[in-house]
PDB file of C-alpha atoms in Angstrom:
ATOM      1  CA  GLY A   1     -71.952  39.598 -29.295  1.00  0.00           C
ATOM      2  CA  ALA A   2     -72.398  35.773 -28.928  1.00  0.00           C
ATOM      3  CA  VAL A   3     -75.049  34.752 -26.450  1.00  0.00           C
ATOM      4  CA  VAL A   4     -75.608  31.731 -24.519  1.00  0.00           C
ATOM      5  CA  SER A   5     -78.768  30.942 -22.791  1.00  0.00           C
ATOM      6  CA  GLN A   6     -79.814  28.561 -20.136  1.00  0.00           C
ATOM      7  CA  HIS A   7     -83.157  27.039 -19.101  1.00  0.00           C
ATOM      8  CA  PRO A   8     -84.459  27.245 -16.484  1.00  0.00           C
ATOM      9  CA  SER A   9     -82.886  30.057 -14.605  1.00  0.00           C
ATOM     10  CA  TRP A  10     -83.899  28.361 -11.396  1.00  0.00           C
ATOM     11  CA  VAL A  11     -85.581  25.130 -10.432  1.00  0.00           C
ATOM     12  CA  ILE A  12     -86.801  23.717  -7.133  1.00  0.00           C
ATOM     13  CA  CYS A  13     -87.199  19.922  -6.764  1.00  0.00           C
ATOM     14  CA  LYS A  14     -87.727  17.226  -4.338  1.00  0.00           C
ATOM     15  CA  SER A  15     -84.994  14.816  -3.296  1.00  0.00           C
ATOM     16  CA  GLY A  16     -84.751  11.851  -5.563  1.00  0.00           C
ATOM     17  CA  THR A  17     -86.123  13.493  -8.835  1.00  0.00           C
ATOM     18  CA  SER A  18     -84.341  14.229 -11.903  1.00  0.00           C
ATOM     19  CA  VAL A  19     -83.747  17.798 -13.348  1.00  0.00           C
ATOM     20  CA  LYS A  20     -82.648  18.805 -16.708  1.00  0.00           C
ATOM     21  CA  ILE A  21     -80.858  22.018 -17.529  1.00  0.00           C
ATOM     22  CA  GLU A  22     -80.568  23.240 -21.111  1.00  0.00           C
ATOM     23  CA  CYS A  23     -77.674  25.288 -22.417  1.00  0.00           C
ATOM     24  CA  ARG A  24     -78.036  27.062 -25.831  1.00  0.00           C
ATOM     25  CA  SER A  25     -75.588  28.867 -28.187  1.00  0.00           C
ATOM     26  CA  LEU A  26     -78.218  31.443 -29.801  1.00  0.00           C
ATOM     27  CA  ASP A  27     -76.266  32.789 -32.656  1.00  0.00           C
ATOM     28  CA  PHE A  28     -73.169  30.646 -33.057  1.00  0.00           C
ATOM     29  CA  GLN A  29     -72.350  26.896 -33.229  1.00  0.00           C
ATOM     30  CA  ALA A  30     -70.430  25.037 -30.578  1.00  0.00           C
ATOM     31  CA  THR A  31     -69.069  21.526 -30.938  1.00  0.00           C
ATOM     32  CA  THR A  32     -67.907  21.854 -27.475  1.00  0.00           C
ATOM     33  CA  MET A  33     -69.621  23.091 -24.348  1.00  0.00           C
ATOM     34  CA  PHE A  34     -68.546  23.050 -20.765  1.00  0.00           C
ATOM     35  CA  TRP A  35     -70.480  22.691 -17.612  1.00  0.00           C
ATOM     36  CA  TYR A  36     -69.492  24.167 -14.309  1.00  0.00           C
ATOM     37  CA  ARG A  37     -70.823  24.094 -10.801  1.00  0.00           C
ATOM     38  CA  GLN A  38     -70.526  27.018  -8.219  1.00  0.00           C
ATOM     39  CA  PHE A  39     -71.318  26.938  -4.502  1.00  0.00           C
ATOM     40  CA  PRO A  40     -71.899  30.211  -2.708  1.00  0.00           C
ATOM     41  CA  LYS A  41     -68.626  32.325  -2.186  1.00  0.00           C
ATOM     42  CA  GLN A  42     -66.577  29.868  -4.247  1.00  0.00           C
ATOM     43  CA  SER A  43     -65.063  29.790  -7.718  1.00  0.00           C
ATOM     44  CA  LEU A  44     -66.386  27.742 -10.825  1.00  0.00           C
ATOM     45  CA  MET A  45     -65.699  24.140 -10.685  1.00  0.00           C
ATOM     46  CA  LEU A  46     -65.418  22.439 -14.187  1.00  0.00           C
ATOM     47  CA  MET A  47     -67.697  19.366 -13.979  1.00  0.00           C
ATOM     48  CA  ALA A  48     -67.482  18.088 -17.729  1.00  0.00           C
ATOM     49  CA  THR A  49     -66.848  18.811 -21.404  1.00  0.00           C
ATOM     50  CA  SER A  50     -69.770  18.170 -23.613  1.00  0.00           C
ATOM     51  CA  ASN A  51     -68.957  17.034 -27.098  1.00  0.00           C
ATOM     52  CA  GLU A  52     -71.314  17.104 -29.950  1.00  0.00           C
ATOM     53  CA  GLY A  53     -71.576  13.742 -31.455  1.00  0.00           C
ATOM     54  CA  SER A  54     -69.627  11.825 -28.718  1.00  0.00           C
ATOM     55  CA  LYS A  55     -69.696  11.135 -25.066  1.00  0.00           C
ATOM     56  CA  ALA A  56     -69.085  13.835 -22.603  1.00  0.00           C
ATOM     57  CA  THR A  57     -65.649  14.046 -20.730  1.00  0.00           C
ATOM     58  CA  TYR A  58     -65.939  14.242 -17.036  1.00  0.00           C
ATOM     59  CA  GLU A  59     -63.437  15.823 -14.670  1.00  0.00           C
ATOM     60  CA  GLN A  60     -62.120  13.725 -11.891  1.00  0.00           C
ATOM     61  CA  GLY A  61     -64.533  13.168  -9.109  1.00  0.00           C
ATOM     62  CA  VAL A  62     -67.654  14.037 -11.031  1.00  0.00           C
ATOM     63  CA  GLU A  63     -70.136  11.066 -11.264  1.00  0.00           C
ATOM     64  CA  LYS A  64     -71.012  10.466 -14.868  1.00  0.00           C
ATOM     65  CA  ASP A  65     -73.974   8.432 -13.896  1.00  0.00           C
ATOM     66  CA  LYS A  66     -75.238  11.190 -11.803  1.00  0.00           C
ATOM     67  CA  PHE A  67     -74.641  14.211 -14.176  1.00  0.00           C
ATOM     68  CA  LEU A  68     -75.826  12.997 -17.421  1.00  0.00           C
ATOM     69  CA  ILE A  69     -74.685  15.247 -20.531  1.00  0.00           C
ATOM     70  CA  ASN A  70     -76.188  15.154 -24.008  1.00  0.00           C
ATOM     71  CA  HIS A  71     -74.920  17.378 -26.712  1.00  0.00           C
ATOM     72  CA  ALA A  72     -77.845  17.076 -28.979  1.00  0.00           C
ATOM     73  CA  SER A  73     -76.911  19.452 -31.643  1.00  0.00           C
ATOM     74  CA  LEU A  74     -74.342  22.237 -32.452  1.00  0.00           C
ATOM     75  CA  THR A  75     -76.190  24.622 -30.371  1.00  0.00           C
ATOM     76  CA  LEU A  76     -77.674  22.623 -27.522  1.00  0.00           C
ATOM     77  CA  SER A  77     -76.163  20.795 -24.591  1.00  0.00           C
ATOM     78  CA  THR A  78     -78.146  19.271 -21.693  1.00  0.00           C
ATOM     79  CA  LEU A  79     -77.177  18.573 -18.115  1.00  0.00           C
ATOM     80  CA  THR A  80     -79.500  16.056 -16.237  1.00  0.00           C
ATOM     81  CA  VAL A  81     -78.895  15.754 -12.545  1.00  0.00           C
ATOM     82  CA  THR A  82     -80.485  12.339 -11.639  1.00  0.00           C
ATOM     83  CA  SER A  83     -81.746  11.550  -8.405  1.00  0.00           C
ATOM     84  CA  ALA A  84     -80.994  14.869  -6.888  1.00  0.00           C
ATOM     85  CA  HIS A  85     -80.133  15.328  -3.293  1.00  0.00           C
ATOM     86  CA  PRO A  86     -79.836  18.472  -1.309  1.00  0.00           C
ATOM     87  CA  GLU A  87     -76.124  18.372  -1.619  1.00  0.00           C
ATOM     88  CA  ASP A  88     -76.546  18.899  -5.338  1.00  0.00           C
ATOM     89  CA  SER A  89     -78.149  22.250  -4.742  1.00  0.00           C
ATOM     90  CA  SER A  90     -75.774  24.748  -6.450  1.00  0.00           C
ATOM     91  CA  PHE A  91     -75.360  27.259  -9.332  1.00  0.00           C
ATOM     92  CA  TYR A  92     -74.864  25.390 -12.567  1.00  0.00           C
ATOM     93  CA  ILE A  93     -73.255  27.352 -15.444  1.00  0.00           C
ATOM     94  CA  CYS A  94     -72.402  26.298 -18.968  1.00  0.00           C
ATOM     95  CA  SER A  95     -70.015  27.912 -21.624  1.00  0.00           C
ATOM     96  CA  ALA A  96     -69.210  27.645 -25.147  1.00  0.00           C
ATOM     97  CA  PRO A  97     -65.928  28.547 -26.924  1.00  0.00           C
ATOM     98  CA  GLY A  98     -66.662  31.282 -29.380  1.00  0.00           C
ATOM     99  CA  THR A  99     -64.170  29.958 -32.095  1.00  0.00           C
ATOM    100  CA  SER A 100     -66.559  30.676 -34.728  1.00  0.00           C
ATOM    101  CA  VAL A 101     -67.424  34.215 -33.864  1.00  0.00           C
ATOM    102  CA  SER A 102     -64.357  35.472 -31.933  1.00  0.00           C
ATOM    103  CA  LEU A 103     -60.769  36.236 -32.836  1.00  0.00           C
ATOM    104  CA  ARG A 104     -59.616  36.013 -29.315  1.00  0.00           C
ATOM    105  CA  ARG A 105     -57.841  32.956 -27.989  1.00  0.00           C
ATOM    106  CA  ASN A 106     -60.473  30.669 -26.506  1.00  0.00           C
ATOM    107  CA  GLU A 107     -63.085  33.240 -25.501  1.00  0.00           C
ATOM    108  CA  GLN A 108     -65.733  31.457 -23.710  1.00  0.00           C
ATOM    109  CA  PHE A 109     -69.315  32.706 -23.550  1.00  0.00           C
ATOM    110  CA  PHE A 110     -71.104  31.785 -20.393  1.00  0.00           C
ATOM    111  CA  GLY A 111     -74.696  31.272 -19.913  1.00  0.00           C
ATOM    112  CA  PRO A 112     -76.560  33.125 -16.954  1.00  0.00           C
ATOM    113  CA  GLY A 113     -76.577  30.189 -14.795  1.00  0.00           C
ATOM    114  CA  THR A 114     -79.159  27.910 -13.279  1.00  0.00           C
ATOM    115  CA  ARG A 115     -79.939  27.797  -9.611  1.00  0.00           C
ATOM    116  CA  LEU A 116     -80.899  24.356  -8.482  1.00  0.00           C
ATOM    117  CA  THR A 117     -82.472  23.901  -5.018  1.00  0.00           C
ATOM    118  CA  VAL A 118     -83.094  20.328  -3.894  1.00  0.00           C
ATOM    119  CA  LEU A 119     -85.559  20.075  -0.938  1.00  0.00           C
TER     120      LEU A 119
ATOM    121  CA  LEU B   1     -52.677  24.437 -17.619  1.00  0.00           C
ATOM    122  CA  ALA B   2     -50.658  27.120 -15.956  1.00  0.00           C
ATOM    123  CA  LYS B   3     -51.843  27.938 -12.260  1.00  0.00           C
ATOM    124  CA  THR B   4     -52.647  31.557 -11.340  1.00  0.00           C
ATOM    125  CA  THR B   5     -52.523  33.284  -8.150  1.00  0.00           C
ATOM    126  CA  GLN B   6     -54.200  36.555  -7.116  1.00  0.00           C
ATOM    127  CA  PRO B   7     -55.393  38.185  -4.132  1.00  0.00           C
ATOM    128  CA  ILE B   8     -58.476  36.797  -2.484  1.00  0.00           C
ATOM    129  CA  SER B   9     -60.020  40.068  -1.947  1.00  0.00           C
ATOM    130  CA  MET B  10     -59.456  43.861  -2.406  1.00  0.00           C
ATOM    131  CA  ASP B  11     -61.348  47.077  -1.335  1.00  0.00           C
ATOM    132  CA  SER B  12     -61.358  50.310  -3.032  1.00  0.00           C
ATOM    133  CA  TYR B  13     -63.327  53.432  -3.192  1.00  0.00           C
ATOM    134  CA  GLU B  14     -65.397  54.959  -6.051  1.00  0.00           C
ATOM    135  CA  GLY B  15     -63.474  56.999  -8.536  1.00  0.00           C
ATOM    136  CA  GLN B  16     -60.162  55.199  -7.698  1.00  0.00           C
ATOM    137  CA  GLU B  17     -58.013  53.220 -10.089  1.00  0.00           C
ATOM    138  CA  VAL B  18     -57.789  49.544  -9.055  1.00  0.00           C
ATOM    139  CA  ASN B  19     -55.042  47.308  -9.980  1.00  0.00           C
ATOM    140  CA  ILE B  20     -55.253  43.524  -9.526  1.00  0.00           C
ATOM    141  CA  THR B  21     -52.094  41.516  -9.952  1.00  0.00           C
ATOM    142  CA  CYS B  22     -52.054  37.907 -11.048  1.00  0.00           C
ATOM    143  CA  SER B  23     -49.042  35.621 -11.115  1.00  0.00           C
ATOM    144  CA  HIS B  24     -48.620  32.624 -13.517  1.00  0.00           C
ATOM    145  CA  ASN B  25     -45.076  31.463 -13.357  1.00  0.00           C
ATOM    146  CA  ASN B  26     -45.709  28.339 -15.300  1.00  0.00           C
ATOM    147  CA  ILE B  27     -47.126  30.207 -18.604  1.00  0.00           C
ATOM    148  CA  ALA B  28     -46.364  28.484 -21.655  1.00  0.00           C
ATOM    149  CA  THR B  29     -45.297  30.254 -24.889  1.00  0.00           C
ATOM    150  CA  ASN B  30     -48.644  29.759 -26.573  1.00  0.00           C
ATOM    151  CA  ASP B  31     -50.681  30.868 -23.597  1.00  0.00           C
ATOM    152  CA  TYR B  32     -52.857  34.093 -23.506  1.00  0.00           C
ATOM    153  CA  ILE B  33     -53.805  35.853 -20.477  1.00  0.00           C
ATOM    154  CA  THR B  34     -57.465  36.458 -19.981  1.00  0.00           C
ATOM    155  CA  TRP B  35     -59.645  38.167 -17.388  1.00  0.00           C
ATOM    156  CA  TYR B  36     -63.246  37.596 -16.607  1.00  0.00           C
ATOM    157  CA  GLN B  37     -65.659  39.386 -14.404  1.00  0.00           C
ATOM    158  CA  GLN B  38     -68.460  37.729 -12.502  1.00  0.00           C
ATOM    159  CA  PHE B  39     -71.459  39.245 -10.646  1.00  0.00           C
ATOM    160  CA  PRO B  40     -73.424  37.495  -8.017  1.00  0.00           C
ATOM    161  CA  SER B  41     -75.799  34.934  -9.565  1.00  0.00           C
ATOM    162  CA  GLN B  42     -74.501  35.469 -13.193  1.00  0.00           C
ATOM    163  CA  GLY B  43     -72.067  33.675 -15.377  1.00  0.00           C
ATOM    164  CA  PRO B  44     -68.765  35.227 -15.954  1.00  0.00           C
ATOM    165  CA  ARG B  45     -68.049  37.605 -18.819  1.00  0.00           C
ATOM    166  CA  PHE B  46     -64.888  38.376 -20.755  1.00  0.00           C
ATOM    167  CA  ILE B  47     -62.966  41.662 -19.831  1.00  0.00           C
ATOM    168  CA  ILE B  48     -59.853  41.488 -21.590  1.00  0.00           C
ATOM    169  CA  GLN B  49     -57.096  39.462 -23.097  1.00  0.00           C
ATOM    170  CA  GLY B  50     -53.404  39.969 -23.860  1.00  0.00           C
ATOM    171  CA  TYR B  51     -50.233  38.169 -24.691  1.00  0.00           C
ATOM    172  CA  LYS B  52     -47.493  40.735 -23.818  1.00  0.00           C
ATOM    173  CA  THR B  53     -46.969  44.414 -23.132  1.00  0.00           C
ATOM    174  CA  LYS B  54     -50.152  46.405 -22.751  1.00  0.00           C
ATOM    175  CA  VAL B  55     -53.733  46.006 -24.015  1.00  0.00           C
ATOM    176  CA  THR B  56     -56.439  48.642 -23.551  1.00  0.00           C
ATOM    177  CA  ASN B  57     -60.168  48.442 -24.135  1.00  0.00           C
ATOM    178  CA  GLU B  58     -63.098  50.491 -23.034  1.00  0.00           C
ATOM    179  CA  VAL B  59     -63.379  48.727 -19.966  1.00  0.00           C
ATOM    180  CA  ALA B  60     -59.806  48.014 -18.500  1.00  0.00           C
ATOM    181  CA  SER B  61     -56.022  47.850 -19.383  1.00  0.00           C
ATOM    182  CA  LEU B  62     -53.972  44.781 -18.997  1.00  0.00           C
ATOM    183  CA  PHE B  63     -50.083  45.071 -18.339  1.00  0.00           C
ATOM    184  CA  ILE B  64     -48.057  42.164 -19.122  1.00  0.00           C
ATOM    185  CA  PRO B  65     -44.304  42.375 -18.306  1.00  0.00           C
ATOM    186  CA  ALA B  66     -41.550  40.908 -20.700  1.00  0.00           C
ATOM    187  CA  ASP B  67     -41.307  37.636 -18.862  1.00  0.00           C
ATOM    188  CA  ARG B  68     -45.050  36.997 -18.694  1.00  0.00           C
ATOM    189  CA  LYS B  69     -45.059  35.509 -15.502  1.00  0.00           C
ATOM    190  CA  SER B  70     -47.512  38.046 -14.177  1.00  0.00           C
ATOM    191  CA  SER B  71     -50.078  40.533 -15.322  1.00  0.00           C
ATOM    192  CA  THR B  72     -52.146  43.384 -13.955  1.00  0.00           C
ATOM    193  CA  LEU B  73     -55.595  44.215 -14.460  1.00  0.00           C
ATOM    194  CA  SER B  74     -56.240  47.909 -14.191  1.00  0.00           C
ATOM    195  CA  LEU B  75     -59.790  49.295 -13.953  1.00  0.00           C
ATOM    196  CA  PRO B  76     -59.779  53.159 -14.067  1.00  0.00           C
ATOM    197  CA  ARG B  77     -62.142  55.204 -11.904  1.00  0.00           C
ATOM    198  CA  VAL B  78     -64.163  52.421 -10.484  1.00  0.00           C
ATOM    199  CA  SER B  79     -67.655  52.716  -9.435  1.00  0.00           C
ATOM    200  CA  LEU B  80     -70.025  50.637  -7.194  1.00  0.00           C
ATOM    201  CA  SER B  81     -71.094  48.530 -10.119  1.00  0.00           C
ATOM    202  CA  ASP B  82     -67.545  47.286 -10.602  1.00  0.00           C
ATOM    203  CA  THR B  83     -67.953  45.234  -7.379  1.00  0.00           C
ATOM    204  CA  ALA B  84     -67.582  41.740  -8.556  1.00  0.00           C
ATOM    205  CA  VAL B  85     -65.219  38.887  -8.580  1.00  0.00           C
ATOM    206  CA  TYR B  86     -62.330  38.968 -11.036  1.00  0.00           C
ATOM    207  CA  TYR B  87     -60.609  35.918 -12.431  1.00  0.00           C
ATOM    208  CA  CYS B  88     -57.226  35.726 -14.122  1.00  0.00           C
ATOM    209  CA  LEU B  89     -56.905  32.783 -16.489  1.00  0.00           C
ATOM    210  CA  VAL B  90     -54.182  31.488 -18.709  1.00  0.00           C
ATOM    211  CA  VAL B  91     -55.682  29.910 -21.875  1.00  0.00           C
ATOM    212  CA  GLY B  92     -53.927  27.793 -24.426  1.00  0.00           C
ATOM    213  CA  GLY B  93     -55.816  26.087 -27.287  1.00  0.00           C
ATOM    214  CA  ARG B  94     -58.654  27.683 -28.911  1.00  0.00           C
ATOM    215  CA  ASP B  95     -61.367  25.206 -27.481  1.00  0.00           C
ATOM    216  CA  ASP B  96     -59.547  24.014 -24.462  1.00  0.00           C
ATOM    217  CA  LYS B  97     -61.361  23.696 -21.088  1.00  0.00           C
ATOM    218  CA  ILE B  98     -60.823  26.630 -18.735  1.00  0.00           C
ATOM    219  CA  ILE B  99     -59.974  25.988 -15.114  1.00  0.00           C
ATOM    220  CA  PHE B 100     -60.814  28.732 -12.774  1.00  0.00           C
ATOM    221  CA  GLY B 101     -58.818  29.922  -9.764  1.00  0.00           C
ATOM    222  CA  LYS B 102     -60.224  31.480  -6.628  1.00  0.00           C
ATOM    223  CA  GLY B 103     -60.382  34.759  -8.253  1.00  0.00           C
ATOM    224  CA  THR B 104     -60.309  38.258  -6.585  1.00  0.00           C
ATOM    225  CA  ARG B 105     -63.485  39.549  -4.774  1.00  0.00           C
ATOM    226  CA  LEU B 106     -63.447  43.382  -5.515  1.00  0.00           C
ATOM    227  CA  HIS B 107     -65.598  45.531  -3.186  1.00  0.00           C
ATOM    228  CA  ILE B 108     -66.017  49.136  -4.122  1.00  0.00           C
ATOM    229  CA  LEU B 109     -67.100  51.485  -1.339  1.00  0.00           C
ATOM    230  CA  PRO B 110     -68.856  54.730  -1.741  1.00  0.00           C
TER     231      PRO B 110
END
């Protein structure tokens, strides 16, 4: 089946630094990708929609200047957490719709997630 | 996007059949019902999808009544490895964003 990877799988950084997380669709192309954040024992919260060739669309309450998204190609989206603070510590997950590889309605393929810890 | 409601948590024992019901009263004509499973510190993965009646695959069955306002995910003969969070989602367009509800935390006991 279709695979989505994320890199790194975990990262620890100091407060005030920036961290980049990559999301790749390995065997299919995705003009759209989604970024989620998940705190312990909570559900996934959609942060933004990454669009290849255009600006990302952010959900209400998500700071676009803090969470920079770049959809560099049809297989790569990056999320940069700028000036990270301890409250940004979370599990970040990306997904890509498998429109080109799945007959199911809007089947999303999720990455394994990136654990960010800000000290 | 139709809102979904499902139990926050459920416990069951190994070997039992587990049924998780989800309500989606505002489901639209073109919407499909999809269930995902998530293990701790992993991304969700697709389990099953249906539009109406019954769908079965190698992992689960999905029962959808005629009015489509609810659905039931059925996991036959669960094992400890089925302990996970199960999300019921209503999806519309092919590339539309997906909004997750709270999900059902299923705990399988030995």
